[in-house]
Amino acid sequence: MTIELLTPLDSWSDGYLLERLQRVTDEMADRQQQKYELHQEIIRRCQERKANGIPSETFDCSIIRPITYSQAGFTPLLEVFSRADLKTCYEPEHEVTEMARARGMTAKVIALAKRYGEDALKVVEGARVPGNLTVKFEVKKEAANAQP
């Protein structure tokens, strides 16, 4: 903590308060850029090594590819699932204040597709939309507990 922050904020002039906010905002943008660059380097190294993370006794660091599903990709399941099952996982198009698109509740759709078998699972697989690689990073619990 800097000495400057030990001074009560209400003693700062309006001009100084705004200048300080701008400085902190700029510093945060710089930090976000640094974090982005570090993440990109972690992803590059993992891909180069054909690994899904960087081993460490202190940190849990892995790369993941989030998966989302195209709601339009679920459309063929309307012909596969029973009406009763559709009621549990599918919300048809309806008007709110504007037209709300039809949507499936992904977790329930996937669970039902498993019950319906191979054809339904192929539809779900076709609806997958892989996201960009991202870094999952945290201090391991054991290491955090060992810190004084």
CSV table of N, CA and C in Angstrom, one decimal:
chain,number,residue,atom,x,y,z
A,1,MET,N,0.9,-1.2,0.0
A,1,MET,CA,0.0,0.0,0.0
A,1,MET,C,0.9,1.2,0.0
A,2,THR,N,0.6,2.2,-0.8
A,2,THR,CA,1.4,3.4,-0.9
A,2,THR,C,1.0,4.4,0.2
A,3,ILE,N,1.9,5.3,0.5
A,3,ILE,CA,1.6,6.3,1.5
A,3,ILE,C,0.4,7.1,1.0
A,4,GLU,N,0.3,7.4,-0.3
A,4,GLU,CA,-0.7,8.2,-0.9
A,4,GLU,C,-2.1,7.6,-0.6
A,5,LEU,N,-2.3,6.3,-0.6
A,5,LEU,CA,-3.6,5.7,-0.3
A,5,LEU,C,-3.9,5.7,1.2
A,6,LEU,N,-2.9,6.0,2.1
A,6,LEU,CA,-3.2,6.1,3.5
A,6,LEU,C,-3.8,7.4,3.8
A,7,THR,N,-3.7,8.4,2.9
A,7,THR,CA,-4.3,9.7,3.1
A,7,THR,C,-5.8,9.5,2.8
A,8,PRO,N,-6.7,10.0,3.6
A,8,PRO,CA,-8.1,9.9,3.4
A,8,PRO,C,-8.5,10.5,2.0
A,9,LEU,N,-9.3,9.7,1.3
A,9,LEU,CA,-9.7,10.1,-0.1
A,9,LEU,C,-10.5,11.4,0.0
A,10,ASP,N,-11.2,11.7,1.0
A,10,ASP,CA,-12.0,12.9,1.0
A,10,ASP,C,-11.2,14.1,1.2
A,11,SER,N,-9.8,14.0,1.4
A,11,SER,CA,-9.0,15.1,1.4
A,11,SER,C,-8.4,15.5,0.1
A,12,TRP,N,-8.6,14.6,-0.9
A,12,TRP,CA,-8.1,14.8,-2.2
A,12,TRP,C,-9.0,15.8,-3.0
A,13,SER,N,-8.3,16.7,-3.8
A,13,SER,CA,-9.1,17.6,-4.6
A,13,SER,C,-9.8,16.8,-5.7
A,14,ASP,N,-10.9,17.4,-6.3
A,14,ASP,CA,-11.6,16.7,-7.4
A,14,ASP,C,-10.6,16.4,-8.6
A,15,GLY,N,-9.8,17.4,-8.9
A,15,GLY,CA,-8.8,17.2,-10.0
A,15,GLY,C,-7.9,16.1,-9.7
A,16,TYR,N,-7.3,16.0,-8.5
A,16,TYR,CA,-6.4,15.0,-8.2
A,16,TYR,C,-7.1,13.6,-8.1
A,17,LEU,N,-8.3,13.6,-7.6
A,17,LEU,CA,-9.0,12.3,-7.6
A,17,LEU,C,-9.2,11.7,-9.0
A,18,LEU,N,-9.6,12.6,-9.9
A,18,LEU,CA,-9.8,12.2,-11.3
A,18,LEU,C,-8.5,11.8,-12.0
A,19,GLU,N,-7.4,12.5,-11.7
A,19,GLU,CA,-6.1,12.1,-12.2
A,19,GLU,C,-5.7,10.8,-11.7
A,20,ARG,N,-5.9,10.6,-10.4
A,20,ARG,CA,-5.5,9.3,-9.8
A,20,ARG,C,-6.3,8.1,-10.4
A,21,LEU,N,-7.6,8.4,-10.6
A,21,LEU,CA,-8.4,7.4,-11.2
A,21,LEU,C,-7.9,7.0,-12.6
A,22,GLN,N,-7.6,8.0,-13.4
A,22,GLN,CA,-7.0,7.8,-14.7
A,22,GLN,C,-5.7,7.0,-14.7
A,23,ARG,N,-4.9,7.3,-13.7
A,23,ARG,CA,-3.6,6.6,-13.6
A,23,ARG,C,-3.8,5.1,-13.3
A,24,VAL,N,-4.7,4.9,-12.3
A,24,VAL,CA,-5.1,3.5,-11.9
A,24,VAL,C,-5.7,2.8,-13.1
A,25,THR,N,-6.6,3.4,-13.8
A,25,THR,CA,-7.2,2.8,-15.0
A,25,THR,C,-6.2,2.4,-16.0
A,26,ASP,N,-5.3,3.3,-16.3
A,26,ASP,CA,-4.2,3.0,-17.2
A,26,ASP,C,-3.3,1.8,-16.8
A,27,GLU,N,-3.0,1.8,-15.5
A,27,GLU,CA,-2.2,0.7,-14.9
A,27,GLU,C,-3.0,-0.6,-15.0
A,28,MET,N,-4.3,-0.6,-14.8
A,28,MET,CA,-5.1,-1.8,-14.9
A,28,MET,C,-5.1,-2.3,-16.4
A,29,ALA,N,-5.2,-1.4,-17.3
A,29,ALA,CA,-5.2,-1.8,-18.7
A,29,ALA,C,-3.8,-2.4,-19.1
A,30,ASP,N,-2.7,-1.8,-18.5
A,30,ASP,CA,-1.4,-2.4,-18.8
A,30,ASP,C,-1.3,-3.8,-18.2
A,31,ARG,N,-1.8,-4.0,-17.0
A,31,ARG,CA,-1.8,-5.3,-16.3
A,31,ARG,C,-2.6,-6.3,-17.1
A,32,GLN,N,-3.8,-5.9,-17.6
A,32,GLN,CA,-4.6,-6.8,-18.4
A,32,GLN,C,-3.9,-7.3,-19.6
A,33,GLN,N,-3.1,-6.3,-20.3
A,33,GLN,CA,-2.4,-6.7,-21.5
A,33,GLN,C,-1.3,-7.6,-21.1
A,34,GLN,N,-0.6,-7.4,-20.0
A,34,GLN,CA,0.5,-8.3,-19.5
A,34,GLN,C,-0.1,-9.7,-19.2
A,35,LYS,N,-1.2,-9.8,-18.6
A,35,LYS,CA,-1.9,-11.0,-18.3
A,35,LYS,C,-2.2,-11.8,-19.6
A,36,TYR,N,-2.8,-11.0,-20.6
A,36,TYR,CA,-3.1,-11.6,-21.9
A,36,TYR,C,-1.9,-12.2,-22.5
A,37,GLU,N,-0.8,-11.5,-22.5
A,37,GLU,CA,0.5,-12.0,-23.1
A,37,GLU,C,1.0,-13.2,-22.4
A,38,LEU,N,0.9,-13.2,-21.0
A,38,LEU,CA,1.4,-14.4,-20.3
A,38,LEU,C,0.5,-15.6,-20.6
A,39,HIS,N,-0.8,-15.4,-20.7
A,39,HIS,CA,-1.7,-16.5,-21.1
A,39,HIS,C,-1.3,-17.0,-22.5
A,40,GLN,N,-1.1,-16.1,-23.4
A,40,GLN,CA,-0.7,-16.6,-24.8
A,40,GLN,C,0.6,-17.4,-24.8
A,41,GLU,N,1.5,-17.0,-23.9
A,41,GLU,CA,2.8,-17.7,-23.9
A,41,GLU,C,2.6,-19.1,-23.2
A,42,ILE,N,1.7,-19.2,-22.2
A,42,ILE,CA,1.4,-20.5,-21.6
A,42,ILE,C,0.8,-21.4,-22.7
A,43,ILE,N,-0.2,-20.9,-23.4
A,43,ILE,CA,-0.8,-21.6,-24.5
A,43,ILE,C,0.2,-22.1,-25.5
A,44,ARG,N,1.0,-21.2,-25.9
A,44,ARG,CA,2.1,-21.5,-27.0
A,44,ARG,C,3.0,-22.6,-26.5
A,45,ARG,N,3.4,-22.5,-25.2
A,45,ARG,CA,4.3,-23.6,-24.7
A,45,ARG,C,3.6,-24.9,-24.6
A,46,CYS,N,2.4,-24.9,-24.1
A,46,CYS,CA,1.6,-26.1,-24.0
A,46,CYS,C,1.4,-26.8,-25.3
A,47,GLN,N,1.0,-26.0,-26.3
A,47,GLN,CA,0.8,-26.5,-27.7
A,47,GLN,C,2.1,-27.1,-28.3
A,48,GLU,N,3.2,-26.3,-28.0
A,48,GLU,CA,4.5,-26.8,-28.5
A,48,GLU,C,4.9,-28.1,-27.9
A,49,ARG,N,4.6,-28.3,-26.6
A,49,ARG,CA,4.9,-29.6,-25.9
A,49,ARG,C,3.8,-30.6,-26.1
A,50,LYS,N,2.7,-30.3,-26.7
A,50,LYS,CA,1.6,-31.1,-26.8
A,50,LYS,C,1.1,-31.6,-25.4
A,51,ALA,N,1.1,-30.6,-24.5
A,51,ALA,CA,0.7,-30.8,-23.1
A,51,ALA,C,-0.6,-30.0,-22.9
A,52,ASN,N,-1.3,-30.3,-21.8
A,52,ASN,CA,-2.5,-29.6,-21.4
A,52,ASN,C,-2.2,-28.7,-20.2
A,53,GLY,N,-1.0,-28.5,-19.8
A,53,GLY,CA,-0.7,-27.6,-18.7
A,53,GLY,C,0.8,-27.6,-18.4
A,54,ILE,N,1.2,-26.8,-17.4
A,54,ILE,CA,2.6,-26.7,-17.0
A,54,ILE,C,2.7,-27.2,-15.6
A,55,PRO,N,3.5,-28.3,-15.4
A,55,PRO,CA,3.6,-28.9,-14.1
A,55,PRO,C,4.2,-27.9,-13.1
A,56,SER,N,3.7,-27.9,-11.9
A,56,SER,CA,4.2,-27.1,-10.8
A,56,SER,C,3.7,-27.6,-9.5
A,57,GLU,N,4.6,-27.5,-8.4
A,57,GLU,CA,4.2,-27.9,-7.1
A,57,GLU,C,3.3,-26.9,-6.4
A,58,THR,N,3.4,-25.6,-6.9
A,58,THR,CA,2.8,-24.5,-6.3
A,58,THR,C,1.5,-24.1,-7.0
A,59,PHE,N,1.5,-24.2,-8.3
A,59,PHE,CA,0.3,-23.7,-9.1
A,59,PHE,C,-0.4,-24.8,-9.9
A,60,ASP,N,-1.6,-24.7,-10.1
A,60,ASP,CA,-2.4,-25.5,-11.0
A,60,ASP,C,-2.6,-24.7,-12.2
A,61,CYS,N,-1.9,-25.1,-13.3
A,61,CYS,CA,-2.0,-24.3,-14.5
A,61,CYS,C,-2.3,-25.2,-15.7
A,62,SER,N,-3.4,-25.1,-16.3
A,62,SER,CA,-3.8,-25.9,-17.5
A,62,SER,C,-4.5,-25.0,-18.5
A,63,ILE,N,-4.5,-25.6,-19.7
A,63,ILE,CA,-5.2,-24.9,-20.8
A,63,ILE,C,-6.5,-25.7,-21.0
A,64,ILE,N,-7.6,-25.0,-21.3
A,64,ILE,CA,-8.8,-25.6,-21.6
A,64,ILE,C,-9.5,-24.9,-22.8
A,65,ARG,N,-10.3,-25.7,-23.4
A,65,ARG,CA,-11.1,-25.1,-24.6
A,65,ARG,C,-12.6,-25.2,-24.2
A,66,PRO,N,-13.2,-24.1,-23.8
A,66,PRO,CA,-14.6,-24.1,-23.4
A,66,PRO,C,-15.4,-24.6,-24.6
A,67,ILE,N,-16.5,-25.3,-24.3
A,67,ILE,CA,-17.4,-25.8,-25.4
A,67,ILE,C,-18.8,-25.1,-25.1
A,68,THR,N,-19.3,-24.6,-26.1
A,68,THR,CA,-20.7,-24.1,-26.1
A,68,THR,C,-21.5,-24.9,-27.2
A,69,TYR,N,-22.7,-24.8,-27.2
A,69,TYR,CA,-23.5,-25.5,-28.2
A,69,TYR,C,-24.4,-24.5,-29.0
A,70,SER,N,-24.5,-24.8,-30.3
A,70,SER,CA,-25.3,-24.0,-31.1
A,70,SER,C,-26.8,-24.4,-30.9
A,71,GLN,N,-27.6,-23.5,-30.5
A,71,GLN,CA,-29.0,-23.9,-30.3
A,71,GLN,C,-29.7,-24.4,-31.6
A,72,ALA,N,-29.3,-23.8,-32.7
A,72,ALA,CA,-29.9,-24.2,-34.0
A,72,ALA,C,-29.4,-25.7,-34.3
A,73,GLY,N,-28.3,-26.1,-33.8
A,73,GLY,CA,-27.8,-27.4,-34.0
A,73,GLY,C,-28.7,-28.5,-33.3
A,74,PHE,N,-29.4,-28.0,-32.3
A,74,PHE,CA,-30.3,-28.9,-31.6
A,74,PHE,C,-31.6,-29.2,-32.3
A,75,THR,N,-31.9,-28.4,-33.3
A,75,THR,CA,-33.2,-28.5,-34.0
A,75,THR,C,-33.6,-29.9,-34.4
A,76,PRO,N,-32.7,-30.8,-35.0
A,76,PRO,CA,-33.1,-32.1,-35.4
A,76,PRO,C,-33.6,-33.0,-34.2
A,77,LEU,N,-33.3,-32.6,-33.0
A,77,LEU,CA,-33.7,-33.3,-31.8
A,77,LEU,C,-35.2,-33.2,-31.6
A,78,LEU,N,-35.8,-32.1,-32.1
A,78,LEU,CA,-37.3,-31.9,-32.0
A,78,LEU,C,-38.0,-33.1,-32.6
A,79,GLU,N,-37.4,-33.8,-33.6
A,79,GLU,CA,-38.1,-34.9,-34.2
A,79,GLU,C,-37.7,-36.2,-33.5
A,80,VAL,N,-36.7,-36.2,-32.6
A,80,VAL,CA,-36.2,-37.4,-32.0
A,80,VAL,C,-36.8,-37.5,-30.6
A,81,PHE,N,-36.8,-36.5,-29.8
A,81,PHE,CA,-37.3,-36.6,-28.4
A,81,PHE,C,-38.8,-36.6,-28.4
A,82,SER,N,-39.3,-37.3,-27.4
A,82,SER,CA,-40.8,-37.4,-27.1
A,82,SER,C,-41.2,-36.0,-26.7
A,83,ARG,N,-42.5,-35.7,-26.8
A,83,ARG,CA,-43.1,-34.5,-26.3
A,83,ARG,C,-42.9,-34.3,-24.8
A,84,ALA,N,-43.0,-35.3,-24.1
A,84,ALA,CA,-42.8,-35.2,-22.6
A,84,ALA,C,-41.4,-34.8,-22.3
A,85,ASP,N,-40.4,-35.4,-23.0
A,85,ASP,CA,-39.0,-35.1,-22.8
A,85,ASP,C,-38.7,-33.6,-23.3
A,86,LEU,N,-39.3,-33.2,-24.4
A,86,LEU,CA,-39.1,-31.9,-24.9
A,86,LEU,C,-39.5,-30.8,-23.9
A,87,LYS,N,-40.6,-31.1,-23.2
A,87,LYS,CA,-41.1,-30.2,-22.2
A,87,LYS,C,-40.1,-29.9,-21.1
A,88,THR,N,-39.3,-30.9,-20.8
A,88,THR,CA,-38.3,-30.8,-19.7
A,88,THR,C,-37.0,-30.0,-20.2
A,89,CYS,N,-36.8,-29.9,-21.5
A,89,CYS,CA,-35.5,-29.4,-21.9
A,89,CYS,C,-35.6,-28.3,-23.0
A,90,TYR,N,-36.7,-28.0,-23.5
A,90,TYR,CA,-36.8,-27.1,-24.6
A,90,TYR,C,-37.9,-26.0,-24.4
A,91,GLU,N,-37.4,-24.8,-24.6
A,91,GLU,CA,-38.4,-23.7,-24.5
A,91,GLU,C,-38.6,-23.2,-25.9
A,92,PRO,N,-39.9,-23.3,-26.4
A,92,PRO,CA,-40.1,-22.9,-27.8
A,92,PRO,C,-40.1,-21.4,-27.9
A,93,GLU,N,-40.0,-20.9,-29.1
A,93,GLU,CA,-40.0,-19.5,-29.4
A,93,GLU,C,-41.3,-18.9,-28.8
A,94,HIS,N,-41.1,-17.7,-28.1
A,94,HIS,CA,-42.2,-17.0,-27.5
A,94,HIS,C,-41.9,-15.5,-27.4
A,95,GLU,N,-42.9,-14.8,-27.2
A,95,GLU,CA,-42.8,-13.3,-27.2
A,95,GLU,C,-42.7,-12.9,-25.7
A,96,VAL,N,-41.7,-12.0,-25.5
A,96,VAL,CA,-41.5,-11.5,-24.2
A,96,VAL,C,-41.9,-10.0,-24.4
A,97,THR,N,-41.0,-9.1,-24.5
A,97,THR,CA,-41.3,-7.8,-25.0
A,97,THR,C,-40.9,-7.7,-26.5
A,98,GLU,N,-40.1,-8.7,-26.9
A,98,GLU,CA,-39.7,-8.9,-28.3
A,98,GLU,C,-39.7,-10.4,-28.4
A,99,MET,N,-39.5,-10.9,-29.6
A,99,MET,CA,-39.5,-12.3,-29.9
A,99,MET,C,-38.3,-13.0,-29.2
A,100,ALA,N,-38.5,-13.9,-28.4
A,100,ALA,CA,-37.5,-14.7,-27.8
A,100,ALA,C,-37.2,-16.0,-28.6
A,101,ARG,N,-36.0,-16.2,-29.0
A,101,ARG,CA,-35.7,-17.4,-29.8
A,101,ARG,C,-35.9,-18.7,-29.0
A,102,ALA,N,-36.2,-19.7,-29.7
A,102,ALA,CA,-36.3,-21.0,-29.1
A,102,ALA,C,-34.9,-21.4,-28.6
A,103,ARG,N,-34.9,-22.2,-27.5
A,103,ARG,CA,-33.7,-22.6,-27.0
A,103,ARG,C,-33.8,-23.9,-26.2
A,104,GLY,N,-32.7,-24.7,-26.2
A,104,GLY,CA,-32.7,-25.9,-25.5
A,104,GLY,C,-31.9,-25.7,-24.2
A,105,MET,N,-32.2,-26.4,-23.1
A,105,MET,CA,-31.4,-26.3,-21.9
A,105,MET,C,-30.3,-27.3,-22.0
A,106,THR,N,-29.2,-26.9,-22.3
A,106,THR,CA,-28.1,-27.7,-22.8
A,106,THR,C,-27.8,-28.9,-21.9
A,107,ALA,N,-27.7,-28.8,-20.7
A,107,ALA,CA,-27.4,-29.9,-19.8
A,107,ALA,C,-28.5,-31.0,-19.9
A,108,LYS,N,-29.7,-30.6,-19.9
A,108,LYS,CA,-30.9,-31.5,-20.1
A,108,LYS,C,-30.9,-32.1,-21.4
A,109,VAL,N,-30.6,-31.3,-22.5
A,109,VAL,CA,-30.6,-31.9,-23.8
A,109,VAL,C,-29.5,-33.0,-23.9
A,110,ILE,N,-28.3,-32.7,-23.4
A,110,ILE,CA,-27.3,-33.7,-23.5
A,110,ILE,C,-27.6,-35.0,-22.7
A,111,ALA,N,-28.2,-34.8,-21.5
A,111,ALA,CA,-28.6,-36.0,-20.7
A,111,ALA,C,-29.7,-36.8,-21.5
A,112,LEU,N,-30.7,-36.2,-22.1
A,112,LEU,CA,-31.7,-36.9,-22.9
A,112,LEU,C,-31.1,-37.5,-24.1
A,113,ALA,N,-30.1,-36.9,-24.8
A,113,ALA,CA,-29.5,-37.4,-26.0
A,113,ALA,C,-28.8,-38.7,-25.6
A,114,LYS,N,-28.2,-38.8,-24.4
A,114,LYS,CA,-27.5,-40.0,-24.0
A,114,LYS,C,-28.5,-41.1,-23.8
A,115,ARG,N,-29.7,-40.8,-23.3
A,115,ARG,CA,-30.8,-41.8,-23.2
A,115,ARG,C,-31.3,-42.3,-24.5
A,116,TYR,N,-31.4,-41.3,-25.5
A,116,TYR,CA,-31.9,-41.7,-26.8
A,116,TYR,C,-30.9,-42.4,-27.7
A,117,GLY,N,-29.6,-42.3,-27.4
A,117,GLY,CA,-28.6,-43.1,-28.1
A,117,GLY,C,-27.9,-42.3,-29.2
A,118,GLU,N,-27.3,-43.1,-30.0
A,118,GLU,CA,-26.3,-42.7,-31.0
A,118,GLU,C,-26.8,-41.6,-31.9
A,119,ASP,N,-28.0,-41.7,-32.5
A,119,ASP,CA,-28.4,-40.7,-33.4
A,119,ASP,C,-28.6,-39.3,-32.7
A,120,ALA,N,-29.1,-39.3,-31.6
A,120,ALA,CA,-29.3,-38.0,-30.8
A,120,ALA,C,-27.9,-37.5,-30.4
A,121,LEU,N,-27.0,-38.4,-30.0
A,121,LEU,CA,-25.7,-37.9,-29.6
A,121,LEU,C,-24.9,-37.3,-30.8
A,122,LYS,N,-25.2,-37.8,-32.0
A,122,LYS,CA,-24.5,-37.3,-33.2
A,122,LYS,C,-25.0,-35.8,-33.4
A,123,VAL,N,-26.3,-35.6,-33.2
A,123,VAL,CA,-26.8,-34.2,-33.3
A,123,VAL,C,-26.2,-33.3,-32.3
A,124,VAL,N,-26.1,-33.8,-31.0
A,124,VAL,CA,-25.5,-32.9,-30.0
A,124,VAL,C,-24.0,-32.6,-30.3
A,125,GLU,N,-23.3,-33.7,-30.8
A,125,GLU,CA,-21.9,-33.5,-31.2
A,125,GLU,C,-21.8,-32.5,-32.3
A,126,GLY,N,-22.7,-32.5,-33.2
A,126,GLY,CA,-22.7,-31.5,-34.4
A,126,GLY,C,-23.0,-30.1,-33.9
A,127,ALA,N,-23.7,-30.0,-32.8
A,127,ALA,CA,-24.0,-28.6,-32.3
A,127,ALA,C,-22.9,-28.0,-31.4
A,128,ARG,N,-21.8,-28.8,-31.2
A,128,ARG,CA,-20.7,-28.3,-30.4
A,128,ARG,C,-20.0,-27.1,-31.1
A,129,VAL,N,-19.7,-26.1,-30.3
A,129,VAL,CA,-19.0,-24.9,-30.8
A,129,VAL,C,-17.8,-24.7,-29.9
A,130,PRO,N,-16.6,-25.2,-30.3
A,130,PRO,CA,-15.4,-25.1,-29.5
A,130,PRO,C,-15.0,-23.6,-29.3
A,131,GLY,N,-14.7,-23.2,-28.1
A,131,GLY,CA,-14.2,-21.9,-27.9
A,131,GLY,C,-12.7,-21.7,-28.1
A,132,ASN,N,-12.2,-20.6,-27.8
A,132,ASN,CA,-10.8,-20.4,-27.9
A,132,ASN,C,-10.1,-21.0,-26.6
A,133,LEU,N,-8.8,-21.4,-26.8
A,133,LEU,CA,-8.1,-21.9,-25.7
A,133,LEU,C,-8.0,-20.8,-24.6
A,134,THR,N,-8.1,-21.2,-23.4
A,134,THR,CA,-7.9,-20.3,-22.3
A,134,THR,C,-7.1,-21.0,-21.2
A,135,VAL,N,-6.6,-20.2,-20.3
A,135,VAL,CA,-5.7,-20.7,-19.2
A,135,VAL,C,-6.5,-20.7,-17.9
A,136,LYS,N,-6.4,-21.9,-17.3
A,136,LYS,CA,-7.0,-22.0,-15.9
A,136,LYS,C,-5.8,-22.0,-15.0
A,137,PHE,N,-5.8,-21.0,-14.1
A,137,PHE,CA,-4.6,-20.8,-13.2
A,137,PHE,C,-5.0,-20.5,-11.8
A,138,GLU,N,-4.5,-21.2,-10.8
A,138,GLU,CA,-4.7,-21.0,-9.4
A,138,GLU,C,-3.6,-21.6,-8.6
A,139,VAL,N,-3.5,-21.0,-7.4
A,139,VAL,CA,-2.5,-21.6,-6.4
A,139,VAL,C,-3.1,-22.9,-5.9
A,140,LYS,N,-2.3,-23.9,-5.8
A,140,LYS,CA,-2.7,-25.2,-5.3
A,140,LYS,C,-3.1,-25.0,-3.8
A,141,LYS,N,-4.1,-25.6,-3.3
A,141,LYS,CA,-4.6,-25.5,-1.9
A,141,LYS,C,-3.4,-25.8,-0.9
A,142,GLU,N,-2.7,-26.9,-1.2
A,142,GLU,CA,-1.6,-27.2,-0.3
A,142,GLU,C,-0.6,-26.1,-0.2
A,143,ALA,N,-0.3,-25.5,-1.3
A,143,ALA,CA,0.7,-24.4,-1.4
A,143,ALA,C,0.2,-23.2,-0.7
A,144,ALA,N,-1.1,-22.9,-0.9
A,144,ALA,CA,-1.7,-21.7,-0.2
A,144,ALA,C,-1.8,-21.9,1.3
A,145,ASN,N,-2.0,-23.1,1.8
A,145,ASN,CA,-2.1,-23.4,3.2
A,145,ASN,C,-0.7,-23.3,3.8
A,146,ALA,N,0.4,-23.6,3.0
A,146,ALA,CA,1.7,-23.6,3.6
A,146,ALA,C,2.3,-22.1,3.7
A,147,GLN,N,1.7,-21.2,3.0
A,147,GLN,CA,2.1,-19.8,3.1
A,147,GLN,C,1.9,-19.2,4.5
A,148,PRO,N,2.9,-18.5,5.0
A,148,PRO,CA,2.8,-17.9,6.4
A,148,PRO,C,1.8,-16.8,6.4
